PDB file of N, CA and C in Angstrom:
ATOM      1  N   MET D   1      -6.533  20.067  14.064  1.00 94.00           N
ATOM      2  CA  MET D   1      -7.441  19.424  13.189  1.00 94.00           C
ATOM      3  C   MET D   1      -7.546  17.918  13.209  1.00 94.00           C
ATOM      4  N   LYS D   2      -8.511  17.264  12.376  1.00 95.00           N
ATOM      5  CA  LYS D   2      -9.136  16.028  12.400  1.00 95.00           C
ATOM      6  C   LYS D   2      -9.364  15.576  11.409  1.00 95.00           C
ATOM      7  N   PHE D   3      -8.719  14.251  10.859  1.00 94.00           N
ATOM      8  CA  PHE D   3      -9.260  13.680   9.691  1.00 94.00           C
ATOM      9  C   PHE D   3     -10.234  12.581  10.111  1.00 94.00           C
ATOM     10  N   LEU D   4     -11.621  12.563   9.362  1.00 96.00           N
ATOM     11  CA  LEU D   4     -12.487  11.919  10.074  1.00 96.00           C
ATOM     12  C   LEU D   4     -12.968  10.783   8.638  1.00 96.00           C
ATOM     13  N   LEU D   5     -13.219   9.699   9.071  1.00 96.00           N
ATOM     14  CA  LEU D   5     -13.424   8.622   8.142  1.00 96.00           C
ATOM     15  C   LEU D   5     -14.874   7.955   8.993  1.00 96.00           C
ATOM     16  N   GLU D   6     -15.947   8.146   8.304  1.00 97.00           N
ATOM     17  CA  GLU D   6     -17.351   7.398   8.891  1.00 97.00           C
ATOM     18  C   GLU D   6     -17.975   6.492   7.834  1.00 97.00           C
ATOM     19  N   VAL D   7     -17.746   5.038   8.073  1.00 97.00           N
ATOM     20  CA  VAL D   7     -18.314   4.251   6.956  1.00 97.00           C
ATOM     21  C   VAL D   7     -19.581   3.332   7.776  1.00 97.00           C
ATOM     22  N   THR D   8     -20.601   3.331   6.994  1.00 97.00           N
ATOM     23  CA  THR D   8     -21.669   2.678   7.974  1.00 97.00           C
ATOM     24  C   THR D   8     -21.699   1.154   7.510  1.00 97.00           C
ATOM     25  N   MET D   9     -21.414   0.274   8.331  1.00 95.00           N
ATOM     26  CA  MET D   9     -21.284  -1.173   8.136  1.00 95.00           C
ATOM     27  C   MET D   9     -22.371  -1.941   8.376  1.00 95.00           C
ATOM     28  N   ASP D  10     -23.504  -1.745   8.581  1.00 94.00           N
ATOM     29  CA  ASP D  10     -24.505  -2.456   8.547  1.00 94.00           C
ATOM     30  C   ASP D  10     -25.478  -3.018   7.363  1.00 94.00           C
ATOM     31  N   GLU D  11     -24.960  -2.390   6.163  1.00 90.00           N
ATOM     32  CA  GLU D  11     -25.915  -2.650   4.838  1.00 90.00           C
ATOM     33  C   GLU D  11     -24.882  -2.840   3.732  1.00 90.00           C
ATOM     34  N   GLY D  12     -25.457  -3.177   2.497  1.00 90.00           N
ATOM     35  CA  GLY D  12     -24.686  -3.545   1.414  1.00 90.00           C
ATOM     36  C   GLY D  12     -23.522  -4.107   1.412  1.00 90.00           C
ATOM     37  N   ALA D  13     -22.508  -3.843   0.618  1.00 96.00           N
ATOM     38  CA  ALA D  13     -21.238  -4.641   0.288  1.00 96.00           C
ATOM     39  C   ALA D  13     -20.294  -4.734   1.609  1.00 96.00           C
ATOM     40  N   VAL D  14     -20.535  -3.667   2.395  1.00 96.00           N
ATOM     41  CA  VAL D  14     -19.558  -3.436   3.589  1.00 96.00           C
ATOM     42  C   VAL D  14     -20.086  -4.574   4.720  1.00 96.00           C
ATOM     43  N   ALA D  15     -21.257  -4.852   4.603  1.00 96.00           N
ATOM     44  CA  ALA D  15     -22.384  -5.422   5.570  1.00 96.00           C
ATOM     45  C   ALA D  15     -21.689  -7.323   5.165  1.00 96.00           C
ATOM     46  N   GLU D  16     -21.637  -7.439   3.862  1.00 96.00           N
ATOM     47  CA  GLU D  16     -21.130  -8.748   3.333  1.00 96.00           C
ATOM     48  C   GLU D  16     -19.846  -9.089   3.627  1.00 96.00           C
ATOM     49  N   ASP D  17     -18.678  -7.999   3.605  1.00 97.00           N
ATOM     50  CA  ASP D  17     -17.371  -8.560   3.610  1.00 97.00           C
ATOM     51  C   ASP D  17     -16.820  -7.171   4.379  1.00 97.00           C
ATOM     52  N   PRO D  18     -16.880  -6.694   5.412  1.00 97.00           N
ATOM     53  CA  PRO D  18     -16.540  -5.572   6.196  1.00 97.00           C
ATOM     54  C   PRO D  18     -14.961  -5.598   5.796  1.00 97.00           C
ATOM     55  N   THR D  19     -14.048  -6.668   6.106  1.00 97.00           N
ATOM     56  CA  THR D  19     -12.748  -6.358   5.979  1.00 97.00           C
ATOM     57  C   THR D  19     -12.306  -5.994   4.778  1.00 97.00           C
ATOM     58  N   GLY D  20     -12.889  -6.691   3.717  1.00 97.00           N
ATOM     59  CA  GLY D  20     -12.391  -6.269   2.304  1.00 97.00           C
ATOM     60  C   GLY D  20     -12.821  -5.260   1.813  1.00 97.00           C
ATOM     61  N   GLU D  21     -14.049  -4.663   2.363  1.00 96.00           N
ATOM     62  CA  GLU D  21     -14.722  -3.425   2.030  1.00 96.00           C
ATOM     63  C   GLU D  21     -13.958  -2.194   2.411  1.00 96.00           C
ATOM     64  N   LEU D  22     -13.520  -2.352   3.671  1.00 96.00           N
ATOM     65  CA  LEU D  22     -12.486  -1.415   4.218  1.00 96.00           C
ATOM     66  C   LEU D  22     -11.305  -1.163   3.971  1.00 96.00           C
ATOM     67  N   GLN D  23     -10.700  -2.313   3.548  1.00 96.00           N
ATOM     68  CA  GLN D  23      -9.253  -2.487   2.902  1.00 96.00           C
ATOM     69  C   GLN D  23      -9.360  -1.615   1.559  1.00 96.00           C
ATOM     70  N   ARG D  24     -10.564  -1.801   0.835  1.00 95.00           N
ATOM     71  CA  ARG D  24     -10.832  -1.096  -0.449  1.00 95.00           C
ATOM     72  C   ARG D  24     -11.008   0.319  -0.369  1.00 95.00           C
ATOM     73  N   ILE D  25     -11.739   0.744   0.366  1.00 94.00           N
ATOM     74  CA  ILE D  25     -12.135   2.158   0.891  1.00 94.00           C
ATOM     75  C   ILE D  25     -10.870   2.688   1.285  1.00 94.00           C
ATOM     76  N   LEU D  26      -9.912   2.205   2.094  1.00 94.00           N
ATOM     77  CA  LEU D  26      -8.792   2.894   2.693  1.00 94.00           C
ATOM     78  C   LEU D  26      -7.839   2.924   1.308  1.00 94.00           C
ATOM     79  N   ARG D  27      -7.684   2.032   0.723  1.00 94.00           N
ATOM     80  CA  ARG D  27      -6.585   1.888  -0.516  1.00 94.00           C
ATOM     81  C   ARG D  27      -6.979   2.991  -1.405  1.00 94.00           C
ATOM     82  N   TYR D  28      -8.294   3.191  -1.777  1.00 92.00           N
ATOM     83  CA  TYR D  28      -8.587   4.204  -2.901  1.00 92.00           C
ATOM     84  C   TYR D  28      -8.689   5.279  -2.419  1.00 92.00           C
ATOM     85  N   TRP D  29      -9.027   5.810  -1.035  1.00 87.00           N
ATOM     86  CA  TRP D  29      -8.974   7.074  -0.668  1.00 87.00           C
ATOM     87  C   TRP D  29      -7.484   7.477  -0.174  1.00 87.00           C
ATOM     88  N   GLY D  30      -6.845   6.543   0.172  1.00 88.00           N
ATOM     89  CA  GLY D  30      -5.396   7.031   0.639  1.00 88.00           C
ATOM     90  C   GLY D  30      -4.581   7.426  -0.716  1.00 88.00           C
ATOM     91  N   GLY D  31      -4.926   6.578  -1.887  1.00 90.00           N
ATOM     92  CA  GLY D  31      -4.300   7.050  -3.207  1.00 90.00           C
ATOM     93  C   GLY D  31      -4.930   8.206  -3.874  1.00 90.00           C
ATOM     94  N   ASN D  32      -6.152   8.759  -3.448  1.00 88.00           N
ATOM     95  CA  ASN D  32      -6.419   9.977  -3.933  1.00 88.00           C
ATOM     96  C   ASN D  32      -6.650  11.272  -3.217  1.00 88.00           C
ATOM     97  N   LEU D  33      -5.939  10.998  -2.010  1.00 89.00           N
ATOM     98  CA  LEU D  33      -5.891  12.189  -1.092  1.00 89.00           C
ATOM     99  C   LEU D  33      -5.080  13.226  -1.729  1.00 89.00           C
ATOM    100  N   HIS D  34      -4.344  13.133  -2.507  1.00 92.00           N
ATOM    101  CA  HIS D  34      -3.214  14.170  -3.055  1.00 92.00           C
ATOM    102  C   HIS D  34      -4.148  15.090  -3.883  1.00 92.00           C
ATOM    103  N   HIS D  35      -5.501  14.655  -4.187  1.00 92.00           N
ATOM    104  CA  HIS D  35      -6.224  15.885  -4.998  1.00 92.00           C
ATOM    105  C   HIS D  35      -6.566  16.922  -4.054  1.00 92.00           C
ATOM    106  N   TYR D  36      -6.566  16.472  -2.776  1.00 92.00           N
ATOM    107  CA  TYR D  36      -7.081  17.512  -1.887  1.00 92.00           C
ATOM    108  C   TYR D  36      -6.071  18.360  -1.050  1.00 92.00           C
ATOM    109  N   ALA D  37      -6.313  19.624  -0.476  1.00 93.00           N
ATOM    110  CA  ALA D  37      -5.541  20.414   0.308  1.00 93.00           C
ATOM    111  C   ALA D  37      -5.490  19.888   1.592  1.00 93.00           C
ATOM    112  N   LEU D  38      -6.710  18.982   1.751  1.00 93.00           N
ATOM    113  CA  LEU D  38      -6.988  18.691   3.481  1.00 93.00           C
ATOM    114  C   LEU D  38      -6.665  19.596   4.300  1.00 93.00           C
ATOM    115  N   ARG D  39      -7.843  20.584   3.816  1.00 95.00           N
ATOM    116  CA  ARG D  39      -7.948  21.637   5.087  1.00 95.00           C
ATOM    117  C   ARG D  39      -9.558  21.641   5.501  1.00 95.00           C
ATOM    118  N   PRO D  40      -9.651  22.216   6.560  1.00 96.00           N
ATOM    119  CA  PRO D  40     -11.061  22.280   7.346  1.00 96.00           C
ATOM    120  C   PRO D  40     -12.079  22.545   6.263  1.00 96.00           C
ATOM    121  N   GLY D  41     -13.067  21.634   6.322  1.00 94.00           N
ATOM    122  CA  GLY D  41     -14.393  21.610   5.341  1.00 94.00           C
ATOM    123  C   GLY D  41     -13.926  20.879   3.914  1.00 94.00           C
ATOM    124  N   ASP D  42     -12.949  20.305   3.768  1.00 95.00           N
ATOM    125  CA  ASP D  42     -12.590  19.301   2.749  1.00 95.00           C
ATOM    126  C   ASP D  42     -13.083  17.979   3.205  1.00 95.00           C
ATOM    127  N   GLY D  43     -13.734  17.275   1.992  1.00 95.00           N
ATOM    128  CA  GLY D  43     -14.122  15.876   2.233  1.00 95.00           C
ATOM    129  C   GLY D  43     -14.746  15.613   1.108  1.00 95.00           C
ATOM    130  N   SER D  44     -15.382  14.211   1.193  1.00 94.00           N
ATOM    131  CA  SER D  44     -16.142  13.752  -0.040  1.00 94.00           C
ATOM    132  C   SER D  44     -16.550  12.247   0.530  1.00 94.00           C
ATOM    133  N   ALA D  45     -17.751  12.052  -0.051  1.00 95.00           N
ATOM    134  CA  ALA D  45     -18.834  10.656  -0.108  1.00 95.00           C
ATOM    135  C   ALA D  45     -17.488   9.668  -0.252  1.00 95.00           C
ATOM    136  N   VAL D  46     -17.894   8.534   0.588  1.00 95.00           N
ATOM    137  CA  VAL D  46     -17.250   7.167   0.528  1.00 95.00           C
ATOM    138  C   VAL D  46     -18.226   6.202  -0.198  1.00 95.00           C
ATOM    139  N   TYR D  47     -17.975   5.383  -1.060  1.00 95.00           N
ATOM    140  CA  TYR D  47     -18.718   4.461  -1.854  1.00 95.00           C
ATOM    141  C   TYR D  47     -17.993   3.154  -1.724  1.00 95.00           C
ATOM    142  N   ASP D  48     -19.091   2.034  -1.558  1.00 95.00           N
ATOM    143  CA  ASP D  48     -18.322   0.713  -1.379  1.00 95.00           C
ATOM    144  C   ASP D  48     -18.266  -0.082  -3.095  1.00 95.00           C
ATOM    145  N   SER D  49     -17.972  -1.158  -3.370  1.00 94.00           N
ATOM    146  CA  SER D  49     -17.518  -1.784  -4.483  1.00 94.00           C
ATOM    147  C   SER D  49     -18.693  -1.776  -5.504  1.00 94.00           C
ATOM    148  N   ALA D  50     -19.920  -1.522  -5.067  1.00 95.00           N
ATOM    149  CA  ALA D  50     -21.074  -1.624  -5.646  1.00 95.00           C
ATOM    150  C   ALA D  50     -21.659  -0.287  -6.035  1.00 95.00           C
ATOM    151  N   TYR D  51     -20.673   0.525  -5.509  1.00 95.00           N
ATOM    152  CA  TYR D  51     -21.149   2.360  -6.085  1.00 95.00           C
ATOM    153  C   TYR D  51     -22.150   2.705  -5.137  1.00 95.00           C
ATOM    154  N   GLN D  52     -22.450   1.910  -3.951  1.00 96.00           N
ATOM    155  CA  GLN D  52     -23.262   2.578  -2.951  1.00 96.00           C
ATOM    156  C   GLN D  52     -22.589   3.532  -1.923  1.00 96.00           C
ATOM    157  N   GLU D  53     -23.292   4.769  -1.831  1.00 96.00           N
ATOM    158  CA  GLU D  53     -22.689   5.553  -0.739  1.00 96.00           C
ATOM    159  C   GLU D  53     -22.800   4.865   0.699  1.00 96.00           C
ATOM    160  N   VAL D  54     -21.599   4.968   1.292  1.00 97.00           N
ATOM    161  CA  VAL D  54     -21.693   4.270   2.645  1.00 97.00           C
ATOM    162  C   VAL D  54     -21.118   5.263   3.688  1.00 97.00           C
ATOM    163  N   GLY D  55     -20.678   6.233   3.383  1.00 96.00           N
ATOM    164  CA  GLY D  55     -19.976   7.090   4.436  1.00 96.00           C
ATOM    165  C   GLY D  55     -19.243   8.395   3.883  1.00 96.00           C
ATOM    166  N   ARG D  56     -18.608   8.928   4.524  1.00 96.00           N
ATOM    167  CA  ARG D  56     -17.750   9.968   4.198  1.00 96.00           C
ATOM    168  C   ARG D  56     -16.500  10.277   4.895  1.00 96.00           C
ATOM    169  N   TRP D  57     -15.642  11.024   4.294  1.00 96.00           N
ATOM    170  CA  TRP D  57     -14.424  11.457   4.699  1.00 96.00           C
ATOM    171  C   TRP D  57     -14.538  12.955   5.007  1.00 96.00           C
ATOM    172  N   SER D  58     -13.903  13.340   5.901  1.00 96.00           N
ATOM    173  CA  SER D  58     -13.758  15.211   6.033  1.00 96.00           C
ATOM    174  C   SER D  58     -12.621  15.633   6.952  1.00 96.00           C
ATOM    175  N   VAL D  59     -12.288  16.860   6.872  1.00 96.00           N
ATOM    176  CA  VAL D  59     -11.314  17.201   7.646  1.00 96.00           C
ATOM    177  C   VAL D  59     -11.849  18.393   8.385  1.00 96.00           C
ATOM    178  N   ALA D  60     -11.716  18.335   9.583  1.00 96.00           N
ATOM    179  CA  ALA D  60     -12.526  19.227  10.844  1.00 96.00           C
ATOM    180  C   ALA D  60     -11.643  20.114  11.231  1.00 96.00           C
ATOM    181  N   GLY D  61     -11.983  21.365  12.046  1.00 92.00           N
ATOM    182  CA  GLY D  61     -11.231  21.699  12.899  1.00 92.00           C
ATOM    183  C   GLY D  61     -10.592  23.097  12.443  1.00 92.00           C
ATOM    184  N   ARG D  62      -9.654  23.404  12.748  1.00 80.00           N
ATOM    185  CA  ARG D  62      -8.961  24.744  12.387  1.00 80.00           C
ATOM    186  C   ARG D  62      -7.554  24.593  11.900  1.00 80.00           C
ATOM    187  N   ALA D  63      -7.229  25.047  11.052  1.00 63.00           N
ATOM    188  CA  ALA D  63      -5.793  24.934  10.370  1.00 63.00           C
ATOM    189  C   ALA D  63      -5.070  25.971  11.259  1.00 63.00           C
ATOM    190  N   GLY D  64      -3.672  25.484  11.388  1.00 57.00           N
ATOM    191  CA  GLY D  64      -2.605  26.471  12.163  1.00 57.00           C
ATOM    192  C   GLY D  64      -2.534  26.298  13.587  1.00 57.00           C
TER     193      GLY D  64
END
């Protein structure tokens, strides 16, 4: 299995402060992963600090 995080960095708040926004995104989702089983097909949209969708995370592959 793979955990994938994809963030578009060329627009919005992420373009203005890439380091700060990526730190915030990683902290937020790192703290919320316990809400997911982390099985293939799990995932969610990722938002910047202006609540604009900038990507998504997902779990891909086969379990086991």
